[in-house]
XYZ file of C-alpha atoms in Angstrom:
578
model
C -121.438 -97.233 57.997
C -118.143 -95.179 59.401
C -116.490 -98.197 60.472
C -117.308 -100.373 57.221
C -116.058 -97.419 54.959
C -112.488 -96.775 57.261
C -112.249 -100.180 57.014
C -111.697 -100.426 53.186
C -109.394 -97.094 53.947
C -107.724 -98.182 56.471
C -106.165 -101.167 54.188
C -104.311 -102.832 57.320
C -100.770 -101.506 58.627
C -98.508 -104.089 57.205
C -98.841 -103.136 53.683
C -96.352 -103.416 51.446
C -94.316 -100.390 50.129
C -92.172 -100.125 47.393
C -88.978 -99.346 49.337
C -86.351 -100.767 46.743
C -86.560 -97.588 44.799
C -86.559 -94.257 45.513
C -90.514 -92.735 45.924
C -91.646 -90.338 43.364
C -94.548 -88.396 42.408
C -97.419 -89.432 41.295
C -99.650 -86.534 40.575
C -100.564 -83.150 42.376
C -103.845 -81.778 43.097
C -103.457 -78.082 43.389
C -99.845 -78.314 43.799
C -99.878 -80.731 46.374
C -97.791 -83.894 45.716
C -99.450 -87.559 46.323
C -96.570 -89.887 45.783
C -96.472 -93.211 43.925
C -96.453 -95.303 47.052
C -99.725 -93.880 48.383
C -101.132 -95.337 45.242
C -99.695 -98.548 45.138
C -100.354 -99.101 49.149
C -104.178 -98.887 48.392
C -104.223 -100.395 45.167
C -102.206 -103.661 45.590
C -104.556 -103.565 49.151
C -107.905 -103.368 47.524
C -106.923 -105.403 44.427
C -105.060 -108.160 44.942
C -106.491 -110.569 42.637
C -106.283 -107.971 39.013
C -103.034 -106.480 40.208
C -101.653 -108.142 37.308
C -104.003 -106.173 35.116
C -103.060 -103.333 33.452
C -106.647 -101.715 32.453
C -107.510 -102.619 36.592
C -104.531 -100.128 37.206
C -106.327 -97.342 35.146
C -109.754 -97.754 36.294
C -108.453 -97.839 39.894
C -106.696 -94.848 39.444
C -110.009 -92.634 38.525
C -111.466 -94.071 41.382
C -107.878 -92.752 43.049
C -108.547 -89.934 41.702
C -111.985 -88.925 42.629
C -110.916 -89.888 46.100
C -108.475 -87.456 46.460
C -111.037 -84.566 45.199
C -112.990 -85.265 47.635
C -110.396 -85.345 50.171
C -108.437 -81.873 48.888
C -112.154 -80.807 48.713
C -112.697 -81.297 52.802
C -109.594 -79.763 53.385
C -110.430 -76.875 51.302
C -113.679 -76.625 53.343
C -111.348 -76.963 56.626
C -112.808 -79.743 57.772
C -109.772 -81.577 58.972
C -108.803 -78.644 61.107
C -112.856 -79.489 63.373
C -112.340 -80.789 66.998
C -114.796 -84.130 66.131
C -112.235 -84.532 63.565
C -109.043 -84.404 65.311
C -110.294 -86.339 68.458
C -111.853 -88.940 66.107
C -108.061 -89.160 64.244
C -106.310 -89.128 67.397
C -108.526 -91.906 68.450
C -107.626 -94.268 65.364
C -104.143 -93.472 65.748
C -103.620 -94.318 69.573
C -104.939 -97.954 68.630
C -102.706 -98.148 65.834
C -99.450 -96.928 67.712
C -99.952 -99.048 70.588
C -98.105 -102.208 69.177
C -94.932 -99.987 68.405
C -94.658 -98.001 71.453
C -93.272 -101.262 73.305
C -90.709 -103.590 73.373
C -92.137 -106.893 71.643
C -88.787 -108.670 71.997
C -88.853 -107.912 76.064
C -92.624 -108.954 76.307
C -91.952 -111.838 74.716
C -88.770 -112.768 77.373
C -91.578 -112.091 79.751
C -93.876 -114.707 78.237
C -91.176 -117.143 78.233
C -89.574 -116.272 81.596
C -93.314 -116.884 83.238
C -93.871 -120.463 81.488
C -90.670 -121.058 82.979
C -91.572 -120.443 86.574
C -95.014 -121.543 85.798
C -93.357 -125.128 84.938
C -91.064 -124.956 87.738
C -92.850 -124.016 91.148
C -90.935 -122.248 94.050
C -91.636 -122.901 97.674
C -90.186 -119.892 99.965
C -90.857 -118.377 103.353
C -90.159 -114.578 104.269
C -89.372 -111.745 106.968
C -91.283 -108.621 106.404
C -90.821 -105.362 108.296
C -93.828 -103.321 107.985
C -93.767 -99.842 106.099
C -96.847 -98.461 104.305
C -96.944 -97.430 100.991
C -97.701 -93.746 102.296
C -94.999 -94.000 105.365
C -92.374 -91.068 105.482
C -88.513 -90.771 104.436
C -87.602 -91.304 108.193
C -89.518 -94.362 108.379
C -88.889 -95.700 105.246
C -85.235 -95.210 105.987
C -85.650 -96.885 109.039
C -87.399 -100.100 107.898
C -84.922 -100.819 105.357
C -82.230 -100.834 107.883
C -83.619 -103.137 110.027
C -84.729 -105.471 106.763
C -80.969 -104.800 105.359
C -79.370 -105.812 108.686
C -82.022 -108.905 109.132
C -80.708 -110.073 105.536
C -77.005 -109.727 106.703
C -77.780 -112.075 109.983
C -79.421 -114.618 108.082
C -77.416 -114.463 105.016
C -74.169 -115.126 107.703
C -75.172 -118.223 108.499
C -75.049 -117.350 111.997
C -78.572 -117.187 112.796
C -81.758 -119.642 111.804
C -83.622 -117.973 109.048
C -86.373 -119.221 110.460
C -86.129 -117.936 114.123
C -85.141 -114.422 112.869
C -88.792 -114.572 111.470
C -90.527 -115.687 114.294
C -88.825 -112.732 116.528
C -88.988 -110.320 114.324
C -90.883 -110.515 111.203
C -94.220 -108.047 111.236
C -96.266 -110.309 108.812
C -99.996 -110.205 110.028
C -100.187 -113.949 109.074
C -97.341 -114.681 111.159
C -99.971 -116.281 114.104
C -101.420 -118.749 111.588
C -98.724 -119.593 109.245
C -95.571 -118.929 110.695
C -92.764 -117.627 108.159
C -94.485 -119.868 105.377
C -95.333 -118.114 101.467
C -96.733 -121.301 100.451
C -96.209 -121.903 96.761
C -95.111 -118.901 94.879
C -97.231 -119.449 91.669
C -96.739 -117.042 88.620
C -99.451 -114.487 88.308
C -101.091 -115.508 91.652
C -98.835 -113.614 93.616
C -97.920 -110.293 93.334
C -94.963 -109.458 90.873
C -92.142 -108.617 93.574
C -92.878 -111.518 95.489
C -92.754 -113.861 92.433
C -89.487 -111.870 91.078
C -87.487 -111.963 94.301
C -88.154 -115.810 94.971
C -87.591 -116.639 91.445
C -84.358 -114.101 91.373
C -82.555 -116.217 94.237
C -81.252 -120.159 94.116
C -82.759 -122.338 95.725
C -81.466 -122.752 99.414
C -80.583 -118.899 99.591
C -82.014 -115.683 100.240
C -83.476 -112.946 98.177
C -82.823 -109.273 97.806
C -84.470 -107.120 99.789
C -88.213 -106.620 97.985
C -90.964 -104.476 98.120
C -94.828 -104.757 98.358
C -97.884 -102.455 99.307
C -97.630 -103.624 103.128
C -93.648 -103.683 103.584
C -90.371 -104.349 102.928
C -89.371 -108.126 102.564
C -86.388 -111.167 102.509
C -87.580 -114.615 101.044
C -85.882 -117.778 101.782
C -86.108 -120.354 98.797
C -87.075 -123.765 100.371
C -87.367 -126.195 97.602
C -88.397 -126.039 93.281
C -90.296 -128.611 91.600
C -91.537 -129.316 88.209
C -94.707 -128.252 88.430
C -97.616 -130.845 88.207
C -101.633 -130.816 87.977
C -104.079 -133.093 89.470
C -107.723 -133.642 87.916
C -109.558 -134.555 91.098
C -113.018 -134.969 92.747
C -114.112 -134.935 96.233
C -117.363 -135.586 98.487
C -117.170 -133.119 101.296
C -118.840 -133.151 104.785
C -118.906 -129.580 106.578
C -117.920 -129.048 110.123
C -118.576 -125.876 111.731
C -115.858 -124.818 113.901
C -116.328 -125.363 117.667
C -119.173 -127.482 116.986
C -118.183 -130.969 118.312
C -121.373 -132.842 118.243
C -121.043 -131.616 113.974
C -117.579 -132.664 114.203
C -118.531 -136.409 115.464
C -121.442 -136.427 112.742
C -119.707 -135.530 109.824
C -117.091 -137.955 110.769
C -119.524 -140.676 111.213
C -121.199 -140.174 107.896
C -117.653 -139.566 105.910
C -116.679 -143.063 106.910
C -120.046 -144.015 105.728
C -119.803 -142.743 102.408
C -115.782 -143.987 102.416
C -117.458 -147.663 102.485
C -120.088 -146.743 100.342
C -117.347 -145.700 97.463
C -115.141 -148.700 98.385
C -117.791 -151.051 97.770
C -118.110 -149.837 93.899
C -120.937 -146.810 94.412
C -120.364 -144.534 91.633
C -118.430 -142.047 93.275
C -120.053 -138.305 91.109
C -123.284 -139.872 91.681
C -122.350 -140.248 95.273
C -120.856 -137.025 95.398
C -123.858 -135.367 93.633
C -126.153 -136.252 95.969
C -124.482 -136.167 99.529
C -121.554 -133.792 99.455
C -122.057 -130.454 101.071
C -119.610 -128.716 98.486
C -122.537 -127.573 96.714
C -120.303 -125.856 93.750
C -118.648 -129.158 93.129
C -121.371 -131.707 94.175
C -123.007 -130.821 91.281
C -120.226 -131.635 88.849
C -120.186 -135.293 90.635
C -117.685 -133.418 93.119
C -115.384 -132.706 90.056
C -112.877 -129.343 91.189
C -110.885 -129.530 87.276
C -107.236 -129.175 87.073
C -105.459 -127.534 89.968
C -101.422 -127.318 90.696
C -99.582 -127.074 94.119
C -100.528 -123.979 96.297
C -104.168 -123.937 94.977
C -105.842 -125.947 97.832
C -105.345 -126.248 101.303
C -102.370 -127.672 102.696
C -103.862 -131.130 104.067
C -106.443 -131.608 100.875
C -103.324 -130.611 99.040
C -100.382 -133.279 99.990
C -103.255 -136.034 99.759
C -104.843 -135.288 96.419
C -100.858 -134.748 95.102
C -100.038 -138.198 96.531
C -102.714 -140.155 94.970
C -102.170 -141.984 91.567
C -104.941 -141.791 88.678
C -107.777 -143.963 89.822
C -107.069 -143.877 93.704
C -109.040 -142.536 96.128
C -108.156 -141.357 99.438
C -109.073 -142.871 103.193
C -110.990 -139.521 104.956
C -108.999 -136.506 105.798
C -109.776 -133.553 107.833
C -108.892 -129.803 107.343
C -110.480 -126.540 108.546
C -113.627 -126.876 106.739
C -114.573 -130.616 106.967
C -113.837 -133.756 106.022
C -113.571 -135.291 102.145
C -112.671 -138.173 100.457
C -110.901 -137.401 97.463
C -110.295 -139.510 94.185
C -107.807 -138.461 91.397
C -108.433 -138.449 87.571
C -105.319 -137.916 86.390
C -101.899 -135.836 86.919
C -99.761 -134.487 84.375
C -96.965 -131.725 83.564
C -97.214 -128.532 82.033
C -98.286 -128.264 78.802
C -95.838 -126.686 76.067
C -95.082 -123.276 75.467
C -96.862 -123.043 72.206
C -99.806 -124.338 73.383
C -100.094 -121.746 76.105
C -98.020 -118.497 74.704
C -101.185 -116.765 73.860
C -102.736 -117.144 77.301
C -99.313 -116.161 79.153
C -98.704 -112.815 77.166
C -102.266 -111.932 77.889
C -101.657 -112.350 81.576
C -98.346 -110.659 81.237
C -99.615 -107.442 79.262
C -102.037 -107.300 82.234
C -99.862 -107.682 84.703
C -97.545 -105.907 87.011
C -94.153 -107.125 85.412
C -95.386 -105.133 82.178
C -93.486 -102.375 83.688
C -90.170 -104.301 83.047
C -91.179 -104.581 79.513
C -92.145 -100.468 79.564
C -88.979 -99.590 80.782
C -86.638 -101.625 78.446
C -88.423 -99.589 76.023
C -87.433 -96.459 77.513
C -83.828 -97.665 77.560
C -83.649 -98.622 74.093
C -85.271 -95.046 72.727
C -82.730 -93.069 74.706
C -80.265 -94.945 72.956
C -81.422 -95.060 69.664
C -82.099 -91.251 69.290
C -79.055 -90.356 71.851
C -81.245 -88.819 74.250
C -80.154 -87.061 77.290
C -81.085 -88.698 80.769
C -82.529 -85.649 82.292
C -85.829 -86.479 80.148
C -88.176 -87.983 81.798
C -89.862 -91.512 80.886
C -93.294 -89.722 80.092
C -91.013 -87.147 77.846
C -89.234 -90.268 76.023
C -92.062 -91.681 75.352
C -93.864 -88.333 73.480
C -90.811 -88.067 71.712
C -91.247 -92.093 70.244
C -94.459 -91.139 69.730
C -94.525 -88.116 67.742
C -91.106 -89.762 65.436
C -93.131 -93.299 64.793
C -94.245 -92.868 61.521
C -90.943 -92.168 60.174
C -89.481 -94.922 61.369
C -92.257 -97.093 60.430
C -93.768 -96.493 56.650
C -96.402 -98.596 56.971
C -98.048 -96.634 60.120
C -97.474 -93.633 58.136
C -99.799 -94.898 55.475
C -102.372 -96.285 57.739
C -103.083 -93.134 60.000
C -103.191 -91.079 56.400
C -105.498 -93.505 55.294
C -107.340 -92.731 58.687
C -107.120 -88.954 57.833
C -108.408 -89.233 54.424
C -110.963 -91.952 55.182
C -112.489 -89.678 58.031
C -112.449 -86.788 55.489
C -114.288 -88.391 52.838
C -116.959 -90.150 54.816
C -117.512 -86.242 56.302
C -117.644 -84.301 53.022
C -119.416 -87.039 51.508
C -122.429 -87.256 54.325
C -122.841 -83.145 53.549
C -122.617 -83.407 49.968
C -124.416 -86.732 48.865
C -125.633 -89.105 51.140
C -127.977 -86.105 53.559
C -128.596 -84.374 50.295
C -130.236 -86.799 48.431
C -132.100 -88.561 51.703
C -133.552 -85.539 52.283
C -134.191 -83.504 48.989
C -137.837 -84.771 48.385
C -138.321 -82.193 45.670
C -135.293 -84.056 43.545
C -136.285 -87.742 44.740
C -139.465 -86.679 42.934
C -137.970 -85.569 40.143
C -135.505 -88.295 39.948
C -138.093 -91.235 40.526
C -140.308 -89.461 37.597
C -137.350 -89.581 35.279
C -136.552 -93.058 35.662
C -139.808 -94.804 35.814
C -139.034 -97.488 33.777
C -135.576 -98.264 35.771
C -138.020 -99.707 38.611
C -140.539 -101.518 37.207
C -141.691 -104.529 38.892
C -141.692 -108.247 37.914
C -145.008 -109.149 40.044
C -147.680 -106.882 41.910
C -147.366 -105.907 45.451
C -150.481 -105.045 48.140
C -149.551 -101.799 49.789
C -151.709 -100.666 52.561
C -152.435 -102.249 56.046
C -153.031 -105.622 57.400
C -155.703 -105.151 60.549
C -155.502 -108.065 62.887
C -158.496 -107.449 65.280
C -160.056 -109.999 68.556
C -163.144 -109.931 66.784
C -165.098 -108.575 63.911
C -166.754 -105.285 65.828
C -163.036 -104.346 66.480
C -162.121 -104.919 62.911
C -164.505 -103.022 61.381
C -163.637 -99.935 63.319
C -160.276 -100.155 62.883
C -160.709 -100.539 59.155
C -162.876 -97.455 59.059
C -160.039 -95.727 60.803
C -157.685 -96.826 58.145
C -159.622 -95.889 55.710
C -160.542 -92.259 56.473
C -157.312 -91.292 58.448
C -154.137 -89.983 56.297
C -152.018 -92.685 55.643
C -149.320 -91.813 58.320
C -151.314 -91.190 61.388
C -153.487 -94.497 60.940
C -151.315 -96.861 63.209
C -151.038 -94.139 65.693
C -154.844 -93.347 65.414
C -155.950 -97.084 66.307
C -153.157 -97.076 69.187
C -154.928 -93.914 71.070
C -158.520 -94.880 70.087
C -158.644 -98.724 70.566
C -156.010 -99.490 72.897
C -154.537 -98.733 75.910
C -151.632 -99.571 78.251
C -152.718 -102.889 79.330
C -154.903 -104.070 76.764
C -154.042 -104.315 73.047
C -157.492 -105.896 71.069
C -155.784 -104.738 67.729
C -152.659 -104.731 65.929
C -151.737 -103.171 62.649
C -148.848 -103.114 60.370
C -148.218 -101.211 57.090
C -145.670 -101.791 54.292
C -146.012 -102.956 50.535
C -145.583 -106.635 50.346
C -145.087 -109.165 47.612
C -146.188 -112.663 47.102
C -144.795 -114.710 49.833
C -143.654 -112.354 52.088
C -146.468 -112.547 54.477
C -149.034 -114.962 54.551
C -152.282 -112.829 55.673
C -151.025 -110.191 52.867
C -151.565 -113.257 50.560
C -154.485 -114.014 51.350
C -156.882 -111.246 51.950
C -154.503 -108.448 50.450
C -153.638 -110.149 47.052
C -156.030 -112.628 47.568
C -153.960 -115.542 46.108
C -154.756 -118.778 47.246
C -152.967 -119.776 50.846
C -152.693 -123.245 52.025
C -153.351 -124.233 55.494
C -153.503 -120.067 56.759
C -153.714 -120.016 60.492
C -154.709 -116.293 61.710
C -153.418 -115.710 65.553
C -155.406 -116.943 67.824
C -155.415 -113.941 69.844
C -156.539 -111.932 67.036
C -158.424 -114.251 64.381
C -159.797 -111.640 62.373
C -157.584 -110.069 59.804
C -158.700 -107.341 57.175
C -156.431 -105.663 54.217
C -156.992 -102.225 53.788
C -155.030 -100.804 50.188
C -154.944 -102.007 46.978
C -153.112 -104.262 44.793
C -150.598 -102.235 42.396
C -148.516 -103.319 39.247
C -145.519 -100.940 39.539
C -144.307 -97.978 42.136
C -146.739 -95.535 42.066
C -144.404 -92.910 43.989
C -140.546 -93.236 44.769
C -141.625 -93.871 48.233
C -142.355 -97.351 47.031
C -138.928 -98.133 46.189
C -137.533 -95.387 48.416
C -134.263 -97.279 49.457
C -133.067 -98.015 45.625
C -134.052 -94.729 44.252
C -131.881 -92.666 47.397
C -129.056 -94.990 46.195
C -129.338 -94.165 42.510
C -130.207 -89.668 43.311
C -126.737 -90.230 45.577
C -124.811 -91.750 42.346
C -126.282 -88.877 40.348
C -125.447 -86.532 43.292
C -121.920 -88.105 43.436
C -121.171 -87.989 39.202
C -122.163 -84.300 38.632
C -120.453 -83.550 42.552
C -117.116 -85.303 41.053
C -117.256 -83.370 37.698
C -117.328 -80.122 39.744
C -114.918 -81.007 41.870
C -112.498 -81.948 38.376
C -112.971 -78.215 37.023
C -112.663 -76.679 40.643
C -109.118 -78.569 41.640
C -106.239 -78.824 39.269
C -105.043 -82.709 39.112
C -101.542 -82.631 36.909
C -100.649 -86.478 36.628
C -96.975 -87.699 36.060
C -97.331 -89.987 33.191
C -94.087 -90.711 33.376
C -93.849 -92.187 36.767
C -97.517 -93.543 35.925
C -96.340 -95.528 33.081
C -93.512 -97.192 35.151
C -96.026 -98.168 37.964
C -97.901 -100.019 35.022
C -94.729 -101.332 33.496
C -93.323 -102.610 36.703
C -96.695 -104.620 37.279
């Protein structure tokens, strides 16, 4: 109910405001100035379609009106200085600032700067001289001049790139796959990596980068346009060492091979003989996948293929396969995959790039000095945002004021009237005639018993128990954990709403009424009434009419408690200047 009611508040944070002219006041409550634009941000929000209505301009600014009593009637009762409140404001306001305490025009270089490399795939290989993230100065200091002089060798000329790795790079990986990076692809990799290849040309070496193990050099081998395959594959495992395996799943590969050549339907062949279990049951189907996704043999074969070929057997680490290609094609267009890219990037490391050309612009635009921190730049954007942006300054008041009403109202109306019995009473008495019925309803019980012993006991219980204990009664009495042999419900039904109620409660005529077999015997136990006997029978319209009630005398209080002074001047200008 919160959410639905700050919802209509809250009226959206792009909302118009009537900036060509100067603001001016609207009315006062107590003194206290509400300004013309507050008005016409909520009403040109909440009535878009009679904005060019006059008489909808004075009936919405009653309902205004009454709003802001209630609101200047919270703060009177100091409810907007309570900690709920404040941390529930707070809350609502750090979702709303988040979109303007960043730099949308650098996220969106980011989104475009990652299609980019994500349509144009590096190849590199690297030197890395170990230093851990938690290593000392004197270490530190010392890894970065052996990296520094490393780059200087290889950047000379002099010396092979690639032999200055093998002596002397400290990559754990070295053993098993030499100098090689592999594919650098965008978002797979982590940021520095991906920046420093992408950062270099092609043929050259990169700056000096850093990562959680070490300190690194990258040497760009080769870009291509990037390029999927849509392939399938039937796999035979091999465990390593195994030869005997090894000579097996080689014979039955070449099997299968045949098998596929000869016209076999190659998922159905896949489905039921490949040993890639994931795949096998997709008829061997792996999707899409781009360079640096697969392993290096299963790779190069899968991107040599044309749509519609399949490949001769092929061995790699894990076994052997036979692969067939779908299709290949390019990357798709930006717009088609912007969306998906800036949600990678706004999770993603190079966010920070995007965080600190914020920082740089703030300290320019409010001249600050650079011995402020970033955290400290960032309060002060913070706490200045909604002057520099109107419409957030009208959205988190419409947060305040929303919170403040749905408060004051709770204690006022809405608990008051749910729980003042005496007045529902009263109230229902009163207004008899406002809830009158059309058709009679059963009220009581529907019994639905295993068998006619069990009914009749639970009807006696039903009918000499108080009303409001009987379903609990036949619980503790007839039933227990395991075993239920009766079920009952209570309510006050009308024709049509359930079918056993029909039948033996108003005893109309049912067609075709088939009790539950596991409890066949149904009984009614009430009686058949015209109109509401108490306001319990209509207990959810006659709350909502007490709370009206509640609310009309509340508001008229609240109009000879709080002085509203309204500007007729500026109020017939609003009107004329609809």
């Amino acid at each position: 109910m919160k959410r639905t009611l700050l919802a209509v508040l809250a009226l959206g944070m792009m909302a118009a405001v009537h900036a060509e002219q100067p603001d001016k006041v609207l009315m006062t409550i107590d003194g206290k100035p509400i300004m013309a634009s507050e008005f016409m941000y909520i009403y040109e929000k909440n009535n878009q379609e009679a904005a060019s209505d006059p008489k909808s301009m004075d009936e919405y600014l009653d309902l205004f009106t009454r709003f802001k009593l209630k609101v200047a009637e919270a703060e009177a009762d100091r409810l907007d200085t309570a900690k709920s409140f404040n941390e529930e404001l707070n809350g609502y306001r750090a979702q709303a600032v988040e979109k303007y305490l960043r730099d949308e025009q650098a996220i969106d270089s980011l989104v475009r700067l990652s299609y980019y490399r994500m349509a144009h795939l590096r190849r590199a290989a690297h030197i890395a001289v170990r230093c851990g993230e938690d290593a000392g100065d004197s270490l530190r200091q010392a890894a970065e001049a052996r990296i520094q002089d490393l780059r200087r060798r290889a950047v000379s000329g002099k010396e092979d790139f690639y032999a200055l790795a093998e002596k002397y790079s400290e990559d754990p990986n070295k053993e098993a796959n030499g100098s090689e990076l592999g594919w650098i692809i965008p978002f797979r990799y982590i940021y520095s990596f991906e920046d420093a290849v992408y950062g270099a040309p092609v043929g050259g070496i990169s700056e000096v980068f850093h990562s959680p193990y070490g300190l690194h050099i990258a040497l760009v081998e080769e870009e291509i346009e990037t390029e999927e395959v849509h392939a399938a594959h039937i796999m035979k495992m091999t465990p390593k060492g195994d030869e005997n395996k090894e000579v097996e799943a080689k014979r039955a590969i070449d099997s299968l091979y045949q098998v596929v050549m000869k016209g076999a339907d190659f998922d159905e062949t896949a489905l039921r003989n490949s040993d890639d279990k994931g795949s096998a049951v997709r008829g061997g189907d792996l999707g899409w996948f781009t360079r640096g996704v697969m392993i290096p043999p299963f790779e190069k074969t899968a991107f040599a293929l044309q749509p519609g070929e399949t490949s001769e057997p092929l061995h790699s680490d894990y076994g052997w396969h036979i692969i067939r290609v779908y299709d290949r094609r390019k990357t798709e267009p930006l717009d088609s995959m912007y969306t998906a890219i800036r949600r990678k990037v706004e999770r993603d490391d190079r966010m920070e790039e995007a965080h600190k050309s914020f920082v740089r612009k703030t300290r320019q635009e409010y001249a600050l000095p650079q011995s402020m921190s970033d955290e400290e730049v960032m309060a002060y954007a913070d706490a200045h945002l909604e002057e520099k942006y109107p419409e957030l300054h009208n959205l988190v008041r419409e947060y305040h004021d929303g919170i403040l009403l749905f408060d004051i109202s709770v204690d006022r109306v809405w608990d008051s009237a749910s729980k003042d019995t005496a007045g529902l009473i009263r109230y229902f008495e009163e207004h008899r005639d406002a809830y009158k019925w059309d058709e009679p309803r059963f009220k009581g019980f529907v019994i639905y018993a295993r068998d006619k012993k069990t009914a009749k006991r639970a009807e006696t219980i039903a009918k000499t128990v108080p009303a409001d204990s009987v379903a609990k009664t036949i619980r503790e009495r007839m039933n227990n954990d395991s075993i239920t042999i009766v079920r009952v419900e209570r309510g006050l039904w009308k024709k049509g709403q359930n079918p056993a109620v029909d039948k033996f409660g108003l005893k109309s005529k049912v067609k075709d009424y088939q009790p539950d077999k596991e409890f066949p015997v149904v009984v009614a136990v009430g009686k058949k009434i015209a109109n509401p006997e108490s306001y319990t029978d209509e207990r959810g319209k006659v709350v909502t009419d007490y709370q009206d009630q509640l609310e009309q005398a509340w508001v008229e209080e609240l109009r000879k408690k709080h002085t509203v002074v309204l500007n007729e001047e500026v109020w017939q200008q609003l009107k004329a200047g609809r």
